[in-house]
Tab-separated table of C-alpha atoms in Angstrom:
chain	number	residue	atom	x	y	z
A	1	MET	CA	370.163	17.237	194.441
A	2	ARG	CA	371.652	18.543	197.653
A	3	LEU	CA	373.539	15.957	199.677
A	4	LEU	CA	375.103	16.243	203.049
A	5	HIS	CA	378.733	14.991	203.733
A	6	ALA	CA	378.509	12.357	206.383
A	7	ASP	CA	381.826	13.337	207.957
A	8	LYS	CA	382.156	17.083	207.308
A	9	LEU	CA	378.385	17.765	207.907
A	10	GLU	CA	378.541	20.177	204.867
A	11	PHE	CA	376.111	20.363	201.872
A	12	GLU	CA	377.043	20.072	198.255
A	13	GLU	CA	374.902	20.291	195.054
A	14	PHE	CA	375.035	17.704	192.534
A	15	PHE	CA	373.379	17.444	189.118
A	16	ASP	CA	372.270	14.408	187.068
A	17	THR	CA	375.401	12.180	186.269
A	18	GLN	CA	377.597	14.042	188.783
A	19	ILE	CA	375.565	12.509	191.766
A	20	PRO	CA	377.789	10.231	193.882
A	21	PRO	CA	376.708	6.998	195.630
A	22	TYR	CA	374.617	8.062	198.673
A	23	LEU	CA	372.381	6.496	201.361
A	24	ILE	CA	368.905	7.900	202.021
A	25	LEU	CA	366.846	8.075	205.274
A	26	SER	CA	363.191	7.214	205.637
A	27	HIS	CA	361.686	8.147	208.935
A	28	ARG	CA	358.826	9.727	210.909
A	29	TRP	CA	359.295	13.368	211.633
A	30	GLY	CA	359.458	14.148	215.315
A	31	GLU	CA	360.424	16.957	217.708
A	32	LYS	CA	363.112	19.481	216.988
A	33	GLU	CA	363.832	18.428	213.370
A	34	VAL	CA	366.813	20.216	211.901
A	35	THR	CA	366.077	22.525	208.960
A	36	TYR	CA	368.477	23.205	206.055
A	37	LYS	CA	369.083	26.668	207.305
A	38	GLN	CA	370.083	25.579	210.785
A	39	MET	CA	372.291	22.790	209.411
A	40	ASN	CA	373.922	24.951	206.812
A	41	LYS	CA	374.775	27.682	209.411
A	42	LYS	CA	375.911	25.135	212.082
A	43	ARG	CA	373.157	26.304	214.396
A	44	ALA	CA	371.310	23.077	214.796
A	45	GLU	CA	370.057	22.673	218.532
A	46	GLU	CA	370.790	19.604	220.486
A	47	GLY	CA	367.794	17.357	220.509
A	48	PRO	CA	366.192	14.295	218.741
A	49	GLY	CA	366.435	15.802	215.289
A	50	LEU	CA	370.146	16.501	215.409
A	51	THR	CA	370.862	13.109	217.165
A	52	LYS	CA	369.057	11.285	214.355
A	53	ILE	CA	371.148	12.969	211.681
A	54	LEU	CA	374.490	12.310	213.563
A	55	LYS	CA	373.530	8.689	214.082
A	56	PHE	CA	372.703	8.341	210.411
A	57	CYS	CA	375.910	9.951	209.524
A	58	THR	CA	377.807	7.345	211.659
A	59	LEU	CA	375.932	4.483	209.994
A	60	VAL	CA	376.741	5.887	206.474
A	61	LEU	CA	380.456	6.099	207.300
A	62	LYS	CA	380.252	2.641	208.789
A	63	LYS	CA	378.755	1.224	205.453
A	64	GLY	CA	381.638	2.809	203.557
A	65	TYR	CA	379.761	5.750	202.041
A	66	THR	CA	380.319	9.485	202.318
A	67	TRP	CA	377.086	11.155	201.213
A	68	LEU	CA	373.500	10.964	202.490
A	69	TRP	CA	370.113	12.505	202.051
A	70	ILE	CA	367.495	13.377	204.613
A	71	ASP	CA	364.363	15.281	203.808
A	72	THR	CA	364.432	17.265	207.033
A	73	CYS	CA	367.694	19.187	206.227
A	74	CYS	CA	368.471	18.576	202.610
A	75	ILE	CA	365.514	20.620	201.263
A	76	ASP	CA	365.173	24.369	201.793
A	77	LYS	CA	361.538	24.282	202.464
A	78	LYS	CA	361.431	28.155	202.331
A	79	SER	CA	361.738	27.926	198.702
A	80	SER	CA	358.616	26.810	197.034
A	81	ALA	CA	360.361	26.075	193.726
A	82	GLU	CA	362.841	23.871	195.490
A	83	LEU	CA	360.160	22.082	197.491
A	84	SER	CA	358.115	21.415	194.377
A	85	GLU	CA	361.205	20.015	192.510
A	86	ALA	CA	361.926	17.766	195.411
A	87	ILE	CA	358.498	16.344	195.776
A	88	ASN	CA	358.377	15.658	191.997
A	89	SER	CA	361.743	14.041	192.208
A	90	MET	CA	361.694	12.170	195.529
A	91	PHE	CA	360.610	8.801	194.194
A	92	LYS	CA	363.634	8.898	191.748
A	93	TRP	CA	365.923	9.986	194.625
A	94	TYR	CA	364.840	7.019	196.731
A	95	GLN	CA	365.051	4.714	193.749
A	96	SER	CA	368.633	5.792	192.970
A	97	ALA	CA	370.155	5.582	196.472
A	98	GLU	CA	372.541	2.711	197.199
A	99	GLU	CA	370.385	1.860	200.187
A	100	CYS	CA	367.417	3.319	202.063
A	101	VAL	CA	367.701	3.184	205.671
A	102	VAL	CA	364.332	3.121	207.512
A	103	TYR	CA	364.378	4.435	211.044
A	104	LEU	CA	361.568	3.267	213.180
A	105	SER	CA	361.676	5.493	216.366
A	106	ASP	CA	358.757	3.924	217.934
A	107	LEU	CA	360.072	0.391	217.922
A	108	SER	CA	362.735	-1.450	219.960
A	109	LEU	CA	364.006	-4.831	218.916
A	110	GLY	CA	365.500	-5.685	222.142
A	111	ASP	CA	366.519	-9.288	222.505
A	112	GLN	CA	363.651	-10.466	220.268
A	113	LYS	CA	364.022	-12.246	216.757
A	114	VAL	CA	362.147	-10.967	213.825
A	115	HIS	CA	360.203	-14.108	213.555
A	116	ASN	CA	358.795	-13.568	217.202
A	117	GLN	CA	355.067	-13.012	217.114
A	118	ASP	CA	355.141	-10.258	219.655
A	119	PHE	CA	357.862	-8.339	217.676
A	120	GLN	CA	355.932	-8.802	214.474
A	121	THR	CA	352.870	-7.309	216.044
A	122	ARG	CA	354.856	-4.259	217.257
A	123	PHE	CA	356.655	-3.974	214.013
A	124	SER	CA	353.330	-3.772	212.117
A	125	ALA	CA	351.965	-1.197	214.571
A	126	SER	CA	354.771	1.229	213.828
A	127	SER	CA	353.449	4.698	212.845
A	128	TRP	CA	355.824	4.530	209.851
A	129	PHE	CA	353.343	2.230	208.036
A	130	THR	CA	350.453	4.791	208.470
A	131	ARG	CA	352.070	7.796	206.755
A	132	GLY	CA	351.472	8.979	203.238
A	133	TRP	CA	355.024	9.777	202.246
A	134	THR	CA	356.486	6.516	203.410
A	135	LEU	CA	354.544	4.545	200.809
A	136	GLN	CA	356.908	5.694	198.080
A	137	GLU	CA	359.773	5.358	200.430
A	138	LEU	CA	358.934	1.658	200.686
A	139	LEU	CA	358.319	1.061	197.050
A	140	ALA	CA	361.109	2.956	195.328
A	141	PRO	CA	364.325	1.805	196.895
A	142	ARG	CA	366.370	-1.115	195.508
A	143	GLN	CA	367.694	-1.899	198.813
A	144	LEU	CA	365.967	-1.093	202.054
A	145	THR	CA	366.886	-1.818	205.675
A	146	PHE	CA	364.884	-1.401	208.848
A	147	TYR	CA	366.440	-0.050	212.056
A	148	ASP	CA	364.846	0.297	215.494
A	149	THR	CA	364.936	3.250	217.893
A	150	ASP	CA	368.505	2.382	219.023
A	151	TRP	CA	369.739	2.135	215.490
A	152	LYS	CA	369.872	-1.740	215.816
A	153	GLU	CA	369.469	-3.407	212.528
A	154	ILE	CA	366.169	-5.367	212.099
A	155	GLY	CA	366.343	-6.578	208.618
A	156	GLY	CA	365.722	-5.869	204.903
A	157	LYS	CA	362.821	-6.041	202.671
A	158	ASP	CA	363.795	-9.504	201.531
A	159	LEU	CA	363.604	-10.781	205.052
A	160	LEU	CA	360.436	-8.943	206.091
A	161	CYS	CA	358.563	-8.998	202.701
A	162	GLY	CA	355.601	-11.071	203.972
A	163	LEU	CA	355.184	-9.143	207.093
A	164	ILE	CA	355.341	-5.857	205.255
A	165	SER	CA	352.921	-7.091	202.618
A	166	THR	CA	350.550	-8.080	205.362
A	167	THR	CA	350.748	-4.682	207.180
A	168	THR	CA	350.515	-2.468	203.930
A	169	GLY	CA	348.375	-4.449	201.659
A	170	VAL	CA	351.052	-4.124	198.955
A	171	ASP	CA	351.588	-7.312	197.098
A	172	GLU	CA	355.000	-9.012	197.839
A	173	CYS	CA	356.042	-8.882	194.227
A	174	PHE	CA	356.303	-5.050	194.582
A	175	ILE	CA	358.168	-5.212	197.790
A	176	ALA	CA	360.712	-7.937	197.109
A	177	GLN	CA	364.250	-6.962	196.084
A	178	ASP	CA	365.023	-9.886	193.819
A	179	HIS	CA	363.492	-8.393	190.663
A	180	ASN	CA	366.126	-7.000	188.146
A	181	PRO	CA	364.957	-4.719	186.861
A	182	PRO	CA	362.370	-3.895	189.521
A	183	LEU	CA	358.656	-4.482	188.599
A	184	ARG	CA	356.982	-1.538	187.129
A	185	LEU	CA	354.316	-0.256	189.511
A	186	ASP	CA	351.870	0.232	186.595
A	187	ILE	CA	351.581	-3.478	186.565
A	188	ALA	CA	349.248	-2.857	189.429
A	189	SER	CA	346.022	-1.228	188.569
A	190	VAL	CA	345.246	2.394	189.522
A	191	ALA	CA	342.621	1.150	192.083
A	192	MET	CA	345.159	-1.266	193.561
A	193	ARG	CA	347.817	1.418	193.929
A	194	MET	CA	345.167	3.834	195.391
A	195	SER	CA	344.204	1.119	197.986
A	196	TRP	CA	347.836	1.073	199.219
A	197	ALA	CA	347.410	4.722	200.333
A	198	ALA	CA	343.795	4.377	201.569
A	199	LYS	CA	344.627	4.107	205.244
A	200	ARG	CA	347.538	6.505	205.380
A	201	LYS	CA	347.640	10.138	206.515
A	202	THR	CA	349.747	13.159	205.985
A	203	SER	CA	350.196	16.234	208.188
A	204	ARG	CA	349.255	18.631	205.463
A	205	SER	CA	346.013	17.594	203.823
A	206	GLU	CA	347.117	18.339	200.350
A	207	ASP	CA	350.153	15.977	200.741
A	208	MET	CA	347.781	12.904	200.594
A	209	ALA	CA	347.616	13.653	196.890
A	210	TYR	CA	351.120	14.984	196.436
A	211	CYS	CA	352.768	11.944	197.969
A	212	LEU	CA	351.214	9.800	195.198
A	213	LEU	CA	352.525	11.627	192.172
A	214	GLU	CA	355.401	9.416	191.389
A	215	ILE	CA	353.494	6.270	192.175
A	216	PHE	CA	351.452	7.118	189.260
A	217	ASP	CA	354.278	8.634	187.185
A	218	VAL	CA	352.640	12.033	186.845
A	219	ASN	CA	353.623	15.629	187.699
A	220	MET	CA	351.694	18.676	188.703
A	221	PRO	CA	352.160	21.957	190.384
A	222	LEU	CA	351.837	22.054	194.239
A	223	LEU	CA	349.241	24.429	195.422
A	224	TYR	CA	349.183	24.308	199.257
A	225	GLY	CA	345.968	25.842	200.434
A	226	GLU	CA	343.858	24.353	197.630
A	227	GLY	CA	342.589	21.624	200.076
A	228	ALA	CA	342.879	17.817	199.963
A	229	GLU	CA	339.817	17.249	197.755
A	230	LYS	CA	340.872	19.597	194.964
A	231	ALA	CA	344.449	18.224	195.026
A	232	PHE	CA	343.178	14.761	194.745
A	233	LEU	CA	340.789	15.581	191.996
A	234	ARG	CA	343.884	17.157	190.034
A	235	LEU	CA	345.879	14.028	190.675
A	236	GLN	CA	343.195	11.762	189.124
A	237	THR	CA	342.776	14.138	186.203
A	238	GLU	CA	346.491	13.856	185.522
A	239	ILE	CA	346.320	10.040	185.691
A	240	ILE	CA	343.432	10.026	183.192
A	241	LYS	CA	345.489	11.979	180.859
A	242	ILE	CA	348.147	9.156	180.552
A	243	SER	CA	346.119	6.063	181.370
A	244	ASP	CA	343.121	4.136	180.108
A	245	ASP	CA	342.813	2.170	183.171
A	246	GLU	CA	339.126	2.340	184.139
A	247	THR	CA	339.688	0.987	187.624
A	248	ILE	CA	340.119	4.751	188.576
A	249	PHE	CA	336.305	4.666	188.686
A	250	ALA	CA	336.121	1.509	190.808
A	251	TRP	CA	335.696	3.136	194.148
A	252	THR	CA	333.052	3.002	196.729
A	253	ALA	CA	331.936	5.341	199.531
A	254	ASN	CA	328.879	5.924	201.653
A	255	LEU	CA	327.507	8.706	199.576
A	256	PRO	CA	324.113	9.169	197.934
A	257	ILE	CA	325.774	11.048	194.917
A	258	SER	CA	329.086	12.175	193.916
A	259	GLY	CA	331.189	13.267	191.003
A	260	ILE	CA	332.740	10.300	189.069
A	261	LEU	CA	336.101	10.832	190.699
A	262	ALA	CA	336.853	9.881	194.182
A	263	LYS	CA	337.261	12.567	196.850
A	264	ASP	CA	340.047	10.797	198.939
A	265	PRO	CA	342.227	7.629	198.670
A	266	SER	CA	340.163	6.156	201.336
A	267	PHE	CA	337.463	5.578	198.773
A	268	PHE	CA	339.555	2.830	197.361
A	269	MET	CA	339.920	1.097	200.603
A	270	ASP	CA	338.053	-1.944	199.335
A	271	SER	CA	339.463	-1.788	195.782
A	272	GLY	CA	342.787	-3.542	196.353
A	273	GLU	CA	341.892	-6.795	194.247
A	274	ILE	CA	340.335	-4.806	191.351
A	275	GLN	CA	342.495	-5.107	188.134
A	276	LYS	CA	342.094	-3.668	184.677
A	277	ALA	CA	340.332	-6.084	182.516
A	278	PRO	CA	341.639	-7.172	179.155
A	279	ILE	CA	339.550	-5.716	176.228
A	280	PHE	CA	338.746	-8.222	173.379
A	281	GLY	CA	337.451	-6.337	170.509
A	282	TYR	CA	335.738	-2.910	170.469
A	283	GLY	CA	333.874	-1.555	173.288
A	284	GLU	CA	336.126	0.077	175.731
A	285	LEU	CA	334.679	3.069	177.744
A	286	ARG	CA	336.391	5.984	175.965
A	287	TYR	CA	336.574	9.033	178.216
A	288	TRP	CA	338.422	12.352	178.201
A	289	MET	CA	338.373	15.503	180.292
A	290	THR	CA	336.569	18.746	179.122
A	291	ASN	CA	335.124	21.889	180.517
A	292	LYS	CA	331.899	19.981	181.046
A	293	GLY	CA	333.563	17.313	183.316
A	294	LEU	CA	334.481	13.940	182.297
A	295	THR	CA	333.172	13.158	178.861
A	296	LEU	CA	332.160	9.576	178.265
A	297	HIS	CA	331.713	7.912	174.837
A	298	ILE	CA	329.492	4.898	175.476
A	299	PRO	CA	328.793	2.422	172.554
A	300	ASN	CA	325.178	1.623	171.831
A	301	ASP	CA	325.593	-1.832	173.063
A	302	ASP	CA	326.197	-0.564	176.542
A	303	TRP	CA	323.384	1.995	176.604
A	304	PRO	CA	320.180	0.804	178.231
A	305	ALA	CA	317.228	0.801	175.786
A	306	ASP	CA	314.856	2.086	178.385
A	307	ALA	CA	317.085	4.952	179.452
A	308	SER	CA	314.979	8.276	179.856
A	309	ASN	CA	315.919	11.835	179.011
A	310	MET	CA	314.177	12.902	182.263
A	311	ALA	CA	316.354	14.321	185.115
A	312	GLY	CA	316.698	11.766	187.940
A	313	THR	CA	317.063	8.814	185.514
A	314	VAL	CA	319.505	6.298	186.838
A	315	ILE	CA	321.453	3.778	184.673
A	316	SER	CA	324.376	1.378	185.080
A	317	ILE	CA	327.260	1.734	182.714
A	318	PRO	CA	330.074	-1.004	182.539
A	319	ILE	CA	333.696	-0.246	183.396
A	320	TYR	CA	336.483	-2.503	182.212
A	321	VAL	CA	337.627	-3.979	185.457
A	322	GLN	CA	337.841	-7.484	186.823
A	323	CYS	CA	337.861	-8.915	190.408
A	324	HIS	CA	338.469	-12.561	190.994
A	325	GLY	CA	337.795	-13.081	187.403
A	326	TYR	CA	334.388	-11.472	187.465
A	327	ARG	CA	334.048	-8.734	184.717
A	328	ASP	CA	330.396	-7.692	184.601
A	329	LEU	CA	330.954	-4.572	186.806
A	330	GLY	CA	329.813	-1.015	186.403
A	331	ILE	CA	328.839	2.064	188.185
A	332	GLN	CA	325.477	3.656	188.448
A	333	ILE	CA	324.930	7.283	187.249
A	334	GLN	CA	322.030	9.619	187.466
A	335	ARG	CA	320.927	12.308	185.023
A	336	MET	CA	321.221	15.717	186.695
A	337	ASN	CA	319.254	17.695	183.915
A	338	THR	CA	318.022	17.559	180.520
A	339	ARG	CA	321.443	18.889	179.171
A	340	ASN	CA	322.969	15.488	179.236
A	341	THR	CA	324.944	15.966	182.492
A	342	TRP	CA	325.104	13.200	184.976
A	343	CYS	CA	326.634	12.239	188.313
A	344	ARG	CA	327.513	9.027	190.101
A	345	THR	CA	324.808	7.679	192.431
A	346	MET	CA	324.370	4.821	194.890
A	347	CYS	CA	328.184	4.885	195.512
A	348	GLN	CA	328.227	2.299	198.274
A	349	SER	CA	329.054	-0.414	195.728
A	350	LEU	CA	329.861	-1.304	192.135
A	351	SER	CA	326.886	-2.456	190.187
A	352	LEU	CA	326.307	-5.508	188.079
A	353	VAL	CA	325.672	-4.886	184.251
A	354	PRO	CA	324.476	-7.276	181.739
A	355	LYS	CA	327.014	-9.446	180.025
A	356	ARG	CA	328.272	-7.851	176.834
A	357	ASN	CA	328.722	-9.812	173.636
A	358	ARG	CA	330.608	-8.073	171.014
A	359	THR	CA	332.910	-8.854	168.069
A	360	LEU	CA	335.343	-6.493	166.478
A	361	THR	CA	333.623	-5.429	163.176
A	362	GLN	CA	333.614	-2.240	161.272
A	363	SER	CA	329.984	-1.704	161.968
A	364	HIS	CA	330.748	-1.501	165.735
A	365	ILE	CA	333.681	0.930	165.016
A	366	VAL	CA	331.425	3.367	163.154
A	367	GLN	CA	328.176	2.991	164.996
A	368	VAL	CA	326.587	5.961	166.605
A	369	SER	CA	327.436	6.080	170.351
A	370	HIS	CA	326.165	8.046	173.243
A	371	ILE	CA	328.248	10.898	174.575
A	372	ILE	CA	327.474	12.141	178.100
A	373	TYR	CA	329.157	14.394	180.624
A	374	ILE	CA	329.666	13.425	184.179
A	375	ASN	CA	330.751	15.948	186.929
A	376	THR	CA	334.243	15.114	188.356
A	377	GLY	CA	333.522	16.554	191.695
A	378	LEU	CA	330.130	17.184	193.222
A	379	SER	CA	329.147	18.445	196.721
A	380	GLU	CA	327.266	15.889	198.792
A	381	ASN	CA	324.828	18.832	199.567
A	382	TYR	CA	323.829	18.907	195.981
A	383	SER	CA	321.610	15.739	196.464
A	384	HIS	CA	318.574	17.727	197.531
A	385	LYS	CA	318.409	19.308	194.155
A	386	LEU	CA	318.008	16.034	192.249
């Protein structure tokens, strides 16, 4: 980890247990941001980027610390290996900082108090809450304090917890700083965590997937140029490898057909209250990735008796999720051909499926089940072929 000395303005590399206490900055990138090369060679131009670094250095020293980290100049972005390591480590770096300072360049506190309605409206409208990378910068730190455009302290997560929750859709329990140890993010379902990112944007399209890596505790290579959809499909594939949370399929979109995986976090915009359902006995939807797509192992109890082998057949299959205590939810899938390949259809909503009544018996465990293959990604233009 490369840190900047707040007084000497010099970099130093640290590894693992050698890392000293440091403060970390969360901010929106603006004009004339200072790069690692410029800072390292003392060639940083006068401008908002350099001013921001110097102001942060002053604050760090005032708080009694020596070292700091800023994503603009502490990463050599010319090195793809270093950039990849940084992105895959960033959640941990924010989590390990003594304090995260959030600089809101588009907000002035003035003489207003944080409980003033006008201020709260302007606080919630800050562009910081719309960016993909700032989601993990909100969730990871143990201590987080907001500052306005004049570096005037606004308050910490504890003071602003309710307002932040209303603005971001993240439950207060994941924002509050009074949990020791902090709550594990995987307490929230996959769909819920995806919903937190549904309205956020990134400058580079692939970053909308990459900025969520640590929120789901997965790692994968960064392939800039692959496009947003492919990056997001890879992210979901990595999540499936380590999780049996079927809320990953609980997305909706205005599409006639699709693969079973979402194309974008925005597909989870209405999934913020969907949780993984407890499974009592046998019957969970077993699935794994193959070269044919997502392979589903569906128990006979969940397979419609009138399901046809003809292309175009539409059935509803259950997924183990719950919303407001209601569990009889599923997705509709359509047979694409006679080779047992399916796609998702009528994606505008989740479907209702008949109530299931199972007990855990040996006969259920050994019964013959249906195995089908569902495309993970499917072009909307394919619909005319069905």
